[in-house]
Tab-separated table of C-alpha atoms in Angstrom:
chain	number	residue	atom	x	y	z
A	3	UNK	CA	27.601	17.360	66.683
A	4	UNK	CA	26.612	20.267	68.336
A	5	UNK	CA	22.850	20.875	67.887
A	6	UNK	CA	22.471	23.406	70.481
A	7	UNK	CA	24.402	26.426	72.148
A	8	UNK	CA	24.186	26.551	76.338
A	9	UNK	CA	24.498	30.162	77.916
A	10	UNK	CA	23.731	29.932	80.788
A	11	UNK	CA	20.137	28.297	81.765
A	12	UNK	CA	19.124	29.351	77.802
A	13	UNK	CA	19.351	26.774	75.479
A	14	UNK	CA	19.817	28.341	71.195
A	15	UNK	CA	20.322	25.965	68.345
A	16	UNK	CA	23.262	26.171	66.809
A	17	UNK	CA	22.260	26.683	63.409
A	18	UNK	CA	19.928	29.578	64.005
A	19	UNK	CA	22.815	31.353	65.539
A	20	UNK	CA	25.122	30.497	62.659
A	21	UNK	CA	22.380	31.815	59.907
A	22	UNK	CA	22.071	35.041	61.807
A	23	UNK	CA	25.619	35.577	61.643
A	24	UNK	CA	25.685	34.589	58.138
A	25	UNK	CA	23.220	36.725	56.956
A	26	UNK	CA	24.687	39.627	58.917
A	27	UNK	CA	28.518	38.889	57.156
A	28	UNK	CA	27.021	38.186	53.811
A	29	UNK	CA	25.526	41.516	53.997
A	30	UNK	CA	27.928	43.500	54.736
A	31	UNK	CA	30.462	41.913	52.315
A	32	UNK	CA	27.614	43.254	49.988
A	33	UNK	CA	27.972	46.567	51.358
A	34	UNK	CA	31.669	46.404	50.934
A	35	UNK	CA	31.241	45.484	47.914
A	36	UNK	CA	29.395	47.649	46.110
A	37	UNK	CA	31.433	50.530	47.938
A	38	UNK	CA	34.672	48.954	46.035
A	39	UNK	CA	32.559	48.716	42.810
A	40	UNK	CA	31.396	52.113	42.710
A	41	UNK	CA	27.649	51.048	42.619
A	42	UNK	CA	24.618	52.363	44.720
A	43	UNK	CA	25.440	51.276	47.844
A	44	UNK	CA	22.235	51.509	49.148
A	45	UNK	CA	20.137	49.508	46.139
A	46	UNK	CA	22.394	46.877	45.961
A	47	UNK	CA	21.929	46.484	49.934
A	48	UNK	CA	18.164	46.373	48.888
A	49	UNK	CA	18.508	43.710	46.733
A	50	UNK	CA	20.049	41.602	49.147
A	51	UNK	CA	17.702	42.406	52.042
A	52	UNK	CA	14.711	42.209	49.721
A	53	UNK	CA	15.671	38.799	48.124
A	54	UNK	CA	16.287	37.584	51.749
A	55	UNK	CA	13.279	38.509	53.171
A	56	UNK	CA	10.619	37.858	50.376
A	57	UNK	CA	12.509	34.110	50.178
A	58	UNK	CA	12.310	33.484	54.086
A	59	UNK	CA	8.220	34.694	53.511
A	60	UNK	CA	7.842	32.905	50.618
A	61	UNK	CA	9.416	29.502	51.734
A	62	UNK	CA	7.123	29.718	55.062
A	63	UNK	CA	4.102	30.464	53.203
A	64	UNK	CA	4.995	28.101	50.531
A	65	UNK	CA	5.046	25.412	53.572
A	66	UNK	CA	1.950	26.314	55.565
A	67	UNK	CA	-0.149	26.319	51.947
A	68	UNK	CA	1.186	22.534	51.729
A	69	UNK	CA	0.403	21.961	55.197
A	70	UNK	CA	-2.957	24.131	55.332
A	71	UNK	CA	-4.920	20.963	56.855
A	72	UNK	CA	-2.659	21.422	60.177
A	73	UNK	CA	-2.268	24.956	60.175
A	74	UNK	CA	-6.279	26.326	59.365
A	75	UNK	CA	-6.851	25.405	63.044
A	76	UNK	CA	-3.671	26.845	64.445
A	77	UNK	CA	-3.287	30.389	62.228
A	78	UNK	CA	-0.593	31.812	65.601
A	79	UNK	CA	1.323	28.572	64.221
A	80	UNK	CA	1.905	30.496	60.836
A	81	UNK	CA	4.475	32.761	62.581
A	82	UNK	CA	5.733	30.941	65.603
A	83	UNK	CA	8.741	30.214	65.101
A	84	UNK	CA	9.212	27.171	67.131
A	85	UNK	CA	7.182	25.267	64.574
A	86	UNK	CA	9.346	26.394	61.659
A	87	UNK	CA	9.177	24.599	58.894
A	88	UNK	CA	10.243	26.058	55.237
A	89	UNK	CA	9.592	24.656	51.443
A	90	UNK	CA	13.242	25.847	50.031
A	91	UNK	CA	12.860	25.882	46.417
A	92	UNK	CA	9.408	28.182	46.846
A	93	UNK	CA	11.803	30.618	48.892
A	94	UNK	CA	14.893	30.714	45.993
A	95	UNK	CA	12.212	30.909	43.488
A	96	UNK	CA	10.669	33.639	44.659
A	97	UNK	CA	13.800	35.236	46.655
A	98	UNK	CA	15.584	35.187	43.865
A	99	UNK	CA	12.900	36.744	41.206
A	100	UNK	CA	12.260	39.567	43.743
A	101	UNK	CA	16.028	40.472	43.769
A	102	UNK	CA	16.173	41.016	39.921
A	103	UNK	CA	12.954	42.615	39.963
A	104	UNK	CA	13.730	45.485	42.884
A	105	UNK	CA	17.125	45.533	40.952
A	106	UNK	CA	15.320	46.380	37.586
A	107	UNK	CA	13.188	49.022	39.463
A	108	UNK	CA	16.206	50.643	40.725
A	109	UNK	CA	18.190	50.668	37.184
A	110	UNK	CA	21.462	48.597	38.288
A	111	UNK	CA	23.435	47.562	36.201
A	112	UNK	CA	23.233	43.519	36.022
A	113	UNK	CA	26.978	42.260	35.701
A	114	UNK	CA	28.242	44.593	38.338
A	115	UNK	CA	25.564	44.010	41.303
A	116	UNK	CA	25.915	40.230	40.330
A	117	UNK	CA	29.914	40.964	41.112
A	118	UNK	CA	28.490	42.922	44.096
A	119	UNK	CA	26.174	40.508	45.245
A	120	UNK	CA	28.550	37.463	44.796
A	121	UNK	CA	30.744	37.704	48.365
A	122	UNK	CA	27.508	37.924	50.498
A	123	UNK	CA	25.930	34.713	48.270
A	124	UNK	CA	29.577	32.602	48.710
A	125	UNK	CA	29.117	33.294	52.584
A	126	UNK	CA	25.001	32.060	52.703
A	127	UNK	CA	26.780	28.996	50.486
A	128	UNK	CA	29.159	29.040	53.755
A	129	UNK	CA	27.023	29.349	56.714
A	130	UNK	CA	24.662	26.553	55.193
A	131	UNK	CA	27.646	23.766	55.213
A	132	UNK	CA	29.402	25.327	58.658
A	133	UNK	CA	25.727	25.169	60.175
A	134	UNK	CA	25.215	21.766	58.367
A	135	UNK	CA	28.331	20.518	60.425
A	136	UNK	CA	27.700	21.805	63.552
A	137	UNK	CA	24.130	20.810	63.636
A	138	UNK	CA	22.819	19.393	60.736
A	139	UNK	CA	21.966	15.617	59.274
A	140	UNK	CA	24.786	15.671	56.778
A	141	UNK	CA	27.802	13.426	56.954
A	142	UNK	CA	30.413	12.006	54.355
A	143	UNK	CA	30.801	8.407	52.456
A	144	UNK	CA	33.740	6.188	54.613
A	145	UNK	CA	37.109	6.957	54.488
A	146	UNK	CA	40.544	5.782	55.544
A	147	UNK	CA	41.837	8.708	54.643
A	148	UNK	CA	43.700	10.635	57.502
A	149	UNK	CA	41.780	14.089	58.025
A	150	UNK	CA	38.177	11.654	58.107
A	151	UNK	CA	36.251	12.907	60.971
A	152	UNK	CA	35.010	10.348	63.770
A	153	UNK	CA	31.065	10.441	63.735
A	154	UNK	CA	29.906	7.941	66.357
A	155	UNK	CA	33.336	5.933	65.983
A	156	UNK	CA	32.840	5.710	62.328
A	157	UNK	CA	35.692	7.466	59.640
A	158	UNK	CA	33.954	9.707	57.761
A	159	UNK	CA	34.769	12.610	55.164
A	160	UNK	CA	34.201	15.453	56.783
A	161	UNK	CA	32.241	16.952	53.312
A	162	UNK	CA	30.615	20.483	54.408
A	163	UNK	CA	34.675	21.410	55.657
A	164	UNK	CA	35.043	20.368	52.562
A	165	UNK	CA	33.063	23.092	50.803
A	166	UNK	CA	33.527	25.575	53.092
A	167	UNK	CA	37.238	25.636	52.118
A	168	UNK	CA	35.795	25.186	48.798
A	169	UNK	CA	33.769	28.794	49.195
A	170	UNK	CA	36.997	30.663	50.970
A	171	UNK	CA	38.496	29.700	47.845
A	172	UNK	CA	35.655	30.771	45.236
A	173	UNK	CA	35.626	34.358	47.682
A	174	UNK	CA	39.394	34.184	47.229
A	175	UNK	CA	38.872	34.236	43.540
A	176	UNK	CA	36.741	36.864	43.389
A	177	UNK	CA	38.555	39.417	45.363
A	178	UNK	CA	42.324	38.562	43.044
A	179	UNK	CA	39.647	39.198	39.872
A	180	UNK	CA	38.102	42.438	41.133
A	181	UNK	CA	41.794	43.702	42.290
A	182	UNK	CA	42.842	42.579	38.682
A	183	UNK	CA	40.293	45.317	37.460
A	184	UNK	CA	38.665	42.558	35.516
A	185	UNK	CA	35.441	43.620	33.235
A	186	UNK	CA	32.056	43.351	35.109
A	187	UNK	CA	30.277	39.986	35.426
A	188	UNK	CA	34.191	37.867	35.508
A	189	UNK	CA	34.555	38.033	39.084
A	190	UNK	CA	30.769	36.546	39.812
A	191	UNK	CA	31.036	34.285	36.816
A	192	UNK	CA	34.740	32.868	37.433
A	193	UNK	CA	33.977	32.100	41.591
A	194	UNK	CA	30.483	30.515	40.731
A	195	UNK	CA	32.276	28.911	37.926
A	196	UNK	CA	34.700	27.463	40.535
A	197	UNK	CA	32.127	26.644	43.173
A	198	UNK	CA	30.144	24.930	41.040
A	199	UNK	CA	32.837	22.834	39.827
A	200	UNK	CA	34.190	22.003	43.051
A	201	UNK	CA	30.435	20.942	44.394
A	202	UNK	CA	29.817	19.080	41.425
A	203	UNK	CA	32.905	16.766	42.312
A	204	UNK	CA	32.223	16.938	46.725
A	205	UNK	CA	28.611	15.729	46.574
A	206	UNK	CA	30.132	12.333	45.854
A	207	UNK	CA	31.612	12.410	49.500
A	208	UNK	CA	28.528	13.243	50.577
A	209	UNK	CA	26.507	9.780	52.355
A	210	UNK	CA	23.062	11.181	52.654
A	211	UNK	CA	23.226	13.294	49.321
A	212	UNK	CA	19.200	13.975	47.441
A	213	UNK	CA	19.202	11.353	44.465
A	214	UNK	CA	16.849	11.154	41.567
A	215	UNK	CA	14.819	8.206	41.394
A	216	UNK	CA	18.054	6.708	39.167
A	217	UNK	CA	20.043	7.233	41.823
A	218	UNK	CA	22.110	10.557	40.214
A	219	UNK	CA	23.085	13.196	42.575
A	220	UNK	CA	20.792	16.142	42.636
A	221	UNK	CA	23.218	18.695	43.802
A	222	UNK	CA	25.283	17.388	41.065
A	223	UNK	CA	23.368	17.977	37.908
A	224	UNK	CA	22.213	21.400	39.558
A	225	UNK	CA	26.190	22.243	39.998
A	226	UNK	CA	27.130	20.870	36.180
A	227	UNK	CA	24.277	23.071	34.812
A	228	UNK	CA	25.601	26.324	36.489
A	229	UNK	CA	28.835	25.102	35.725
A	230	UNK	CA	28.545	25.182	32.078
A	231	UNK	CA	26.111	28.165	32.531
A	232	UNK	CA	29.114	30.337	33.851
A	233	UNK	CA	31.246	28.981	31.528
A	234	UNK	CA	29.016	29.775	28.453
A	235	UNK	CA	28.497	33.188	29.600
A	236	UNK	CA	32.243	33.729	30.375
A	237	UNK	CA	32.920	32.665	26.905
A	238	UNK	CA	30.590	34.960	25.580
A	239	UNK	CA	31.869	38.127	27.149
A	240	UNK	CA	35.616	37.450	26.495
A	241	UNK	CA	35.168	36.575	22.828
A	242	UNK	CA	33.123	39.519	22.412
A	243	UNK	CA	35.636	41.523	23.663
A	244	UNK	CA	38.366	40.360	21.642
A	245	UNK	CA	36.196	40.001	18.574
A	246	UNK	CA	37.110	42.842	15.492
A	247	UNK	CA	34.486	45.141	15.665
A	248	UNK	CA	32.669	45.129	12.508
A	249	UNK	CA	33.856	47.644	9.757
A	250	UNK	CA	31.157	49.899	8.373
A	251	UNK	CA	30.375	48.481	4.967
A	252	UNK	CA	31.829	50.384	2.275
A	253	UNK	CA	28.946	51.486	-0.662
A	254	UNK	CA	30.025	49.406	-3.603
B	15	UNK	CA	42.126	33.870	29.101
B	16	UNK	CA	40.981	31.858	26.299
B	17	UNK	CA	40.660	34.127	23.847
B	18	UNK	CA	38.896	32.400	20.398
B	19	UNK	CA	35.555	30.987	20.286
B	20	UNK	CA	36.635	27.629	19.224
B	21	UNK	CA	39.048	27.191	22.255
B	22	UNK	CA	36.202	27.821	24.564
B	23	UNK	CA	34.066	25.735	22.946
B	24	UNK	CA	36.915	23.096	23.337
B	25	UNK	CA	37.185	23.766	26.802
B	26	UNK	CA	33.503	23.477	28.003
B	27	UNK	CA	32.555	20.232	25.956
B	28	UNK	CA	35.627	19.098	28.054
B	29	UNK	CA	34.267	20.436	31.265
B	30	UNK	CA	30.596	19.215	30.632
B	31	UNK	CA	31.752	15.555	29.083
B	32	UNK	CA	34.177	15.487	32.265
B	33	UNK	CA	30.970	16.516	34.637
B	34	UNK	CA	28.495	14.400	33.223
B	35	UNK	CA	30.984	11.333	33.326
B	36	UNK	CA	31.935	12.195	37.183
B	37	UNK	CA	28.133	12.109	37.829
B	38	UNK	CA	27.521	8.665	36.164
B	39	UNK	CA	30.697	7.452	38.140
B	40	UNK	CA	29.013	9.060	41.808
B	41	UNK	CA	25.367	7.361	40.723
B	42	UNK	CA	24.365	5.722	43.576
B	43	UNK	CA	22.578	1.964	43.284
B	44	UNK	CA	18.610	2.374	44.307
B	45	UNK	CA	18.055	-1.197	45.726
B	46	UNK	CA	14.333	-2.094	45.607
B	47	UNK	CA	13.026	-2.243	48.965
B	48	UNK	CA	11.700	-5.573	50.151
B	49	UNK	CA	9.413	-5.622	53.001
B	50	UNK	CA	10.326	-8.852	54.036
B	51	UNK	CA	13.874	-8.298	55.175
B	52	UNK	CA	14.424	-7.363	58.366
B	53	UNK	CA	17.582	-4.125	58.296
B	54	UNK	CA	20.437	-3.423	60.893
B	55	UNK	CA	19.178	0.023	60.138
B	56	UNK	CA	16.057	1.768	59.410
B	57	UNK	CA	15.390	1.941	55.485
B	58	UNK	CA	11.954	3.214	54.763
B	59	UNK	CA	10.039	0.718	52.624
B	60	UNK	CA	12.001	-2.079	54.841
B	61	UNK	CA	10.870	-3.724	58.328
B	62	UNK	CA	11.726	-1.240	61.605
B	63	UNK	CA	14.466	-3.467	63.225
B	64	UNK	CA	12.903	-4.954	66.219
B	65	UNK	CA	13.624	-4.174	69.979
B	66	UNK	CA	12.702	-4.436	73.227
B	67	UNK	CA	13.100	-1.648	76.160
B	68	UNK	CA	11.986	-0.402	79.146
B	69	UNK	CA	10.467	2.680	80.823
B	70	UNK	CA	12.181	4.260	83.938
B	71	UNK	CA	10.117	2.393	85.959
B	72	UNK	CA	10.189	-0.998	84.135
B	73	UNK	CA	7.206	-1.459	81.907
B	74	UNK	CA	8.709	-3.650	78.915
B	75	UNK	CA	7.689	-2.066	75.298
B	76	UNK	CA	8.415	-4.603	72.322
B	77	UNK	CA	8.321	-2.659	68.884
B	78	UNK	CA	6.672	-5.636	66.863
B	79	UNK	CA	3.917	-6.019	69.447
B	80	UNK	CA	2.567	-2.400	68.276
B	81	UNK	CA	1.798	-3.755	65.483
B	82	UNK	CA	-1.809	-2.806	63.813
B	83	UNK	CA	-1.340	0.766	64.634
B	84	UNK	CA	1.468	3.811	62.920
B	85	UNK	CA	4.392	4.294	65.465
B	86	UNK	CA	6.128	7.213	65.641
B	87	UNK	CA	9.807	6.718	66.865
B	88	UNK	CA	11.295	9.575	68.290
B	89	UNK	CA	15.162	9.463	69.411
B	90	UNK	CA	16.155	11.780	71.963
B	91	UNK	CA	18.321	13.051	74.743
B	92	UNK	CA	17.512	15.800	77.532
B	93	UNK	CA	20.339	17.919	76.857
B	94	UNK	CA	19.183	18.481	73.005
B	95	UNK	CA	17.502	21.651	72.844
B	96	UNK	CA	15.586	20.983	69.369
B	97	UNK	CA	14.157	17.320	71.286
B	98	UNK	CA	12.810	20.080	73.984
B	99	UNK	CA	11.552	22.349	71.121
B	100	UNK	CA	9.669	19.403	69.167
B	101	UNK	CA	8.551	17.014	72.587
B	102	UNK	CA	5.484	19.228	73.454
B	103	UNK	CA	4.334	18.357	69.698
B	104	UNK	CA	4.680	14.284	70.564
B	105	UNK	CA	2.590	15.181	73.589
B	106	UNK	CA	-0.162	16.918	71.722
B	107	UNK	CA	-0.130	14.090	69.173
B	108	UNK	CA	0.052	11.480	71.343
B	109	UNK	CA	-3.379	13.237	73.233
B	110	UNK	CA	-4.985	13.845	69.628
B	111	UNK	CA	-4.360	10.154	68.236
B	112	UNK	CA	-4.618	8.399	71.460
B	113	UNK	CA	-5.575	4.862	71.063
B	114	UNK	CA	-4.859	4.943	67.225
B	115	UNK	CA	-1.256	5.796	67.207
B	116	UNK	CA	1.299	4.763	69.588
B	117	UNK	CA	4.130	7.781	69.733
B	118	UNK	CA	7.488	6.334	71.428
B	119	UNK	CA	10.309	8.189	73.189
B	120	UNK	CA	14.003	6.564	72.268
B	121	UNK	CA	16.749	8.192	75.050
B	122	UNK	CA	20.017	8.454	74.008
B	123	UNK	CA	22.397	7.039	76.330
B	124	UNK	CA	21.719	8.141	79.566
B	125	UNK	CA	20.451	6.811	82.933
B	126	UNK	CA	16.696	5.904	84.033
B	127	UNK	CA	16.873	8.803	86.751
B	128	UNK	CA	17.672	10.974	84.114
B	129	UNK	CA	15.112	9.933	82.028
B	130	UNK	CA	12.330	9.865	84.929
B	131	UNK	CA	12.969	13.324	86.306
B	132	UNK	CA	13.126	14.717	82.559
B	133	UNK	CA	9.603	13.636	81.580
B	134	UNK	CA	7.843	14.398	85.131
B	135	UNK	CA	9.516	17.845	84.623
B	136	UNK	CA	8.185	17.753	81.327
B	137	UNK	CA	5.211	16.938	81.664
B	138	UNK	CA	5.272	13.957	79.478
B	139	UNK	CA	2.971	11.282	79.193
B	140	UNK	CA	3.652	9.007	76.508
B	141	UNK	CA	6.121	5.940	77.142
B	142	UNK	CA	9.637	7.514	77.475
B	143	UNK	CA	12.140	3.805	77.101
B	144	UNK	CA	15.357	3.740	78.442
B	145	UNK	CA	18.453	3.107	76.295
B	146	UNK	CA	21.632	3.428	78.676
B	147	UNK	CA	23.584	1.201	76.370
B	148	UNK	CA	23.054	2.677	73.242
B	149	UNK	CA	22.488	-0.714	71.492
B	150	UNK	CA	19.062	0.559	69.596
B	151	UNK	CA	20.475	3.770	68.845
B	152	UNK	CA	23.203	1.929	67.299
B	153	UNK	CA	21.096	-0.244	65.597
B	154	UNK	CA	18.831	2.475	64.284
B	155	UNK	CA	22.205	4.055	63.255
B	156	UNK	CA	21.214	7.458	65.114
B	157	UNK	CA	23.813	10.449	63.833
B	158	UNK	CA	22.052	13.081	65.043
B	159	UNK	CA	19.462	14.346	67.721
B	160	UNK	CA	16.341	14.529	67.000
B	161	UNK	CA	15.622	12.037	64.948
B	162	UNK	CA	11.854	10.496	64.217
B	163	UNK	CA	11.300	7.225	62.546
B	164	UNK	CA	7.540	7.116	61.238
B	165	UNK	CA	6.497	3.492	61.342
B	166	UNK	CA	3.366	2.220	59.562
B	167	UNK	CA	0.491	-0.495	61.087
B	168	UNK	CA	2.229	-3.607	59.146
B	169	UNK	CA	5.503	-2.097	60.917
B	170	UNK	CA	6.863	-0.836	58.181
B	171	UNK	CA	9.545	2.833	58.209
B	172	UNK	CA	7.408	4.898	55.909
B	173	UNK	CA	9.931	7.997	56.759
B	174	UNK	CA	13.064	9.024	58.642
B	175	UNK	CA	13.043	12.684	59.366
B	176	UNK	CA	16.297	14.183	61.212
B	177	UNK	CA	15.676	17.822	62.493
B	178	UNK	CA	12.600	18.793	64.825
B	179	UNK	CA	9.762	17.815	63.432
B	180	UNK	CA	6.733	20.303	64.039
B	181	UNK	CA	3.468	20.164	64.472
B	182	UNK	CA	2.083	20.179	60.415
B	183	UNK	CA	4.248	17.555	59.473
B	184	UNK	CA	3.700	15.092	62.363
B	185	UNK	CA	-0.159	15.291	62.067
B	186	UNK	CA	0.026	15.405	58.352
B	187	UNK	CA	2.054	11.967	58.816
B	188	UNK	CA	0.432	10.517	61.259
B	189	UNK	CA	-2.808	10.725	59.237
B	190	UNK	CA	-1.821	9.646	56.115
B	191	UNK	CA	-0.549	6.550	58.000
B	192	UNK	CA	-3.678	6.361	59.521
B	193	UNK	CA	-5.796	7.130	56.384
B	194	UNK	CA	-3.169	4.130	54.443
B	195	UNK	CA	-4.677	1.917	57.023
């Protein structure tokens, strides 16, 4: 809808702009975060900024290895950024195993910087669908329905305003858990728990959705497998917790 | 809170049976694509609906008559600022593959002038057509700017790519239409 920005004679794209600010809210709800969690401010920044940056490297590396052919002639191309071009799952992969790692090396604790870390990921789950609206391929299935959005005179659901509401909520749940004094891990598990739910059942609104070669919604089975992840793990820790701790055995 | 192990384990066999059975119900039919129908819309593995258009200054282009060579389609409009970002690409391409690849510029809805002063000030040299009704962008069902339709030698759409498409994955296209040949 609105694939570029206009300020005067410069022209931005949209969806650059609305990473950057993404990025720059995510992290500071981090920040925030860990201040209200009593962690190491600092490292739990780190993780953030390392598993963004080593993701963004590795997703454009990732790309120009699949590409090498076009780029061995053109090795400026690697890092100009007007030929950007990014292989995603290389960049979670790797963003995502760099965060736990830097997180081991600085001894936090797991289940609090995940509680930490969970505002900043909801809003990168945000920006993606708000930049996917204002600029991006995605659109909903038909509707009839009265809040469809016109795109090119044709009713559609309008499905990333769909899950951004859906991630205001999962950041809503978060901050009643974490006020609730919950114990550590509930407030990442219960809002991913939600989110993943709630995109589970909104990919089917979505028109131009990935599909196996069966036809199955990607985002889907990805969503149902967290889903069940969170739940398993919730399940876990609140048993556990309610569980009679074991009696010392008495010598017969 | 749940608080027993059994009423969890209740709960998520609900949640996972309820999940799986919401995915089945979203599956989404994968028709076989026939080359031999022609489509209102581009569908890769189907025929590139047919047109006819012309350039500012009235050379007629007919899709189907570029047949025998890969066509790359690109849709665009002068005030999209990724179609600025990616058109320099098309150029180089369409210097690099001259001859064995015909690269086509698709306006958006605006006026021959327009179109005219945009690719002299642009420096543009490959056939830029003129679509002030929007009937092929309707046709091609065009949601968003850019968007590039690669169309193999038999005039077939091997690949619809919204977003700017750079300079790797254009050439790596282009070739492996070439090399499919």
């Amino acid at each position: 809808m609105f694939p570029t920005i206009n300020i005067g004679p410069f022209v931005f794209p949209t969806a650059g702009i609305v990473y950057l600010l993404g990025a720059y809210v995510a992290l500071t709800l981090i920040e925030r975060a860990a201040k209200r969690l009593a962690l190491n401010v600092e490292a739990t920044y780190g993780v953030a900024v390392v598993g963004l940056l080593v993701g963004i490297v590795a997703a454009r590396l990732a790309f120009v290895a699949e590409y090498w052919a076009s780029f061995s002639q053109n090795l400026i191309g690697i890092i100009w950024p007007l030929t950007s071009g990014y292989t995603v799952w290389a960049g979670l992969f790797f963003g995502v195993a760099a965060a736990f790692f830097y997180g081991r090396y600085k001894n936090l604790p797991l289940w609090p910087t995940l509680d930490a870390l969970t505002p900043g990921l909801l809003t990168a789950l945000i920006a993606l669908s708000l930049a996917d609206f204002l600029a991006g391929p995605g659109y909903g299935t038909l509707t009839s329905m009265p809040w469809g959005m016109s795109v090119f005179g044709i009713r559609r659901h309008p499905v990333q305003v769909y899950e951004i509401v859906l991630g205001v909520a999962a950041l809503g749940v978060w901050w009643l858990v974490v006020k609730r004094g919950a114990p550590a891990g509930q407030p990442f598990l219960l809002a991913f728990a939600l989110y993943s739910a709630g995109r589970l059942f909104l990919d089917a609104y979505r028109d131009n959705a990935l599909l196996t070669a069966d036809g199955y919604h990607i985002v889907q089975i990805v969503a149902l497998a967290l889903l069940v992840g969170c739940l398993v793990l919730l399940a876990r820790q609140t048993t556990r917790s309610v569980e009679p701790k074991p009696t010392e055995s008495t010598p017969v | 809170m749940l608080r027993s192990r059994f009423e969890w384990i209740i709960w998520i066999a609900v949640a996972a049976l309820m999940g799986v059975a919401w995915i089945v119900v979203s599956k989404e039919e994968v028709k076989e694509p026939s080359i031999l129908t022609l489509t209102e819309a581009p569908i890769v593995g189907h025929l590139a609906p047919d047109f006819t258009l012309q350039t500012p200054i009235g050379e007629r282009i007919t899709l189907s008559e570029l047949r025998g060579q890969p066509v790359v389609l690109n849709f665009w409009a002068s005030w999209c600022g990724p179609c600025r970002v990616e058109m320099p690409f098309f150029e180089r391409a369409q210097m690099k593959y001259n001859g064995k690849t015909a690269v086509i510029g698709v306006n958006q809805g605006e006026s021959a002038n327009i179109v005219q002063e945009f690719g002299v000030r642009q420096a543009i040299s490959y056939p830029l057509l003129v679509d002030d009704d929007n009937s092929v962008n309707l046709n091609y069902n065009i949601n968003s700017l850019p968007t590039t339709i690669f169309i193999d030698p038999d005039g077939v759409v091997q690949e619809v790519i919204v977003g700017i498409v750079n300079q790797a994955v254009l050439e790596d296209r282009i070739e492996g239409m070439m090399r499919a040949e």
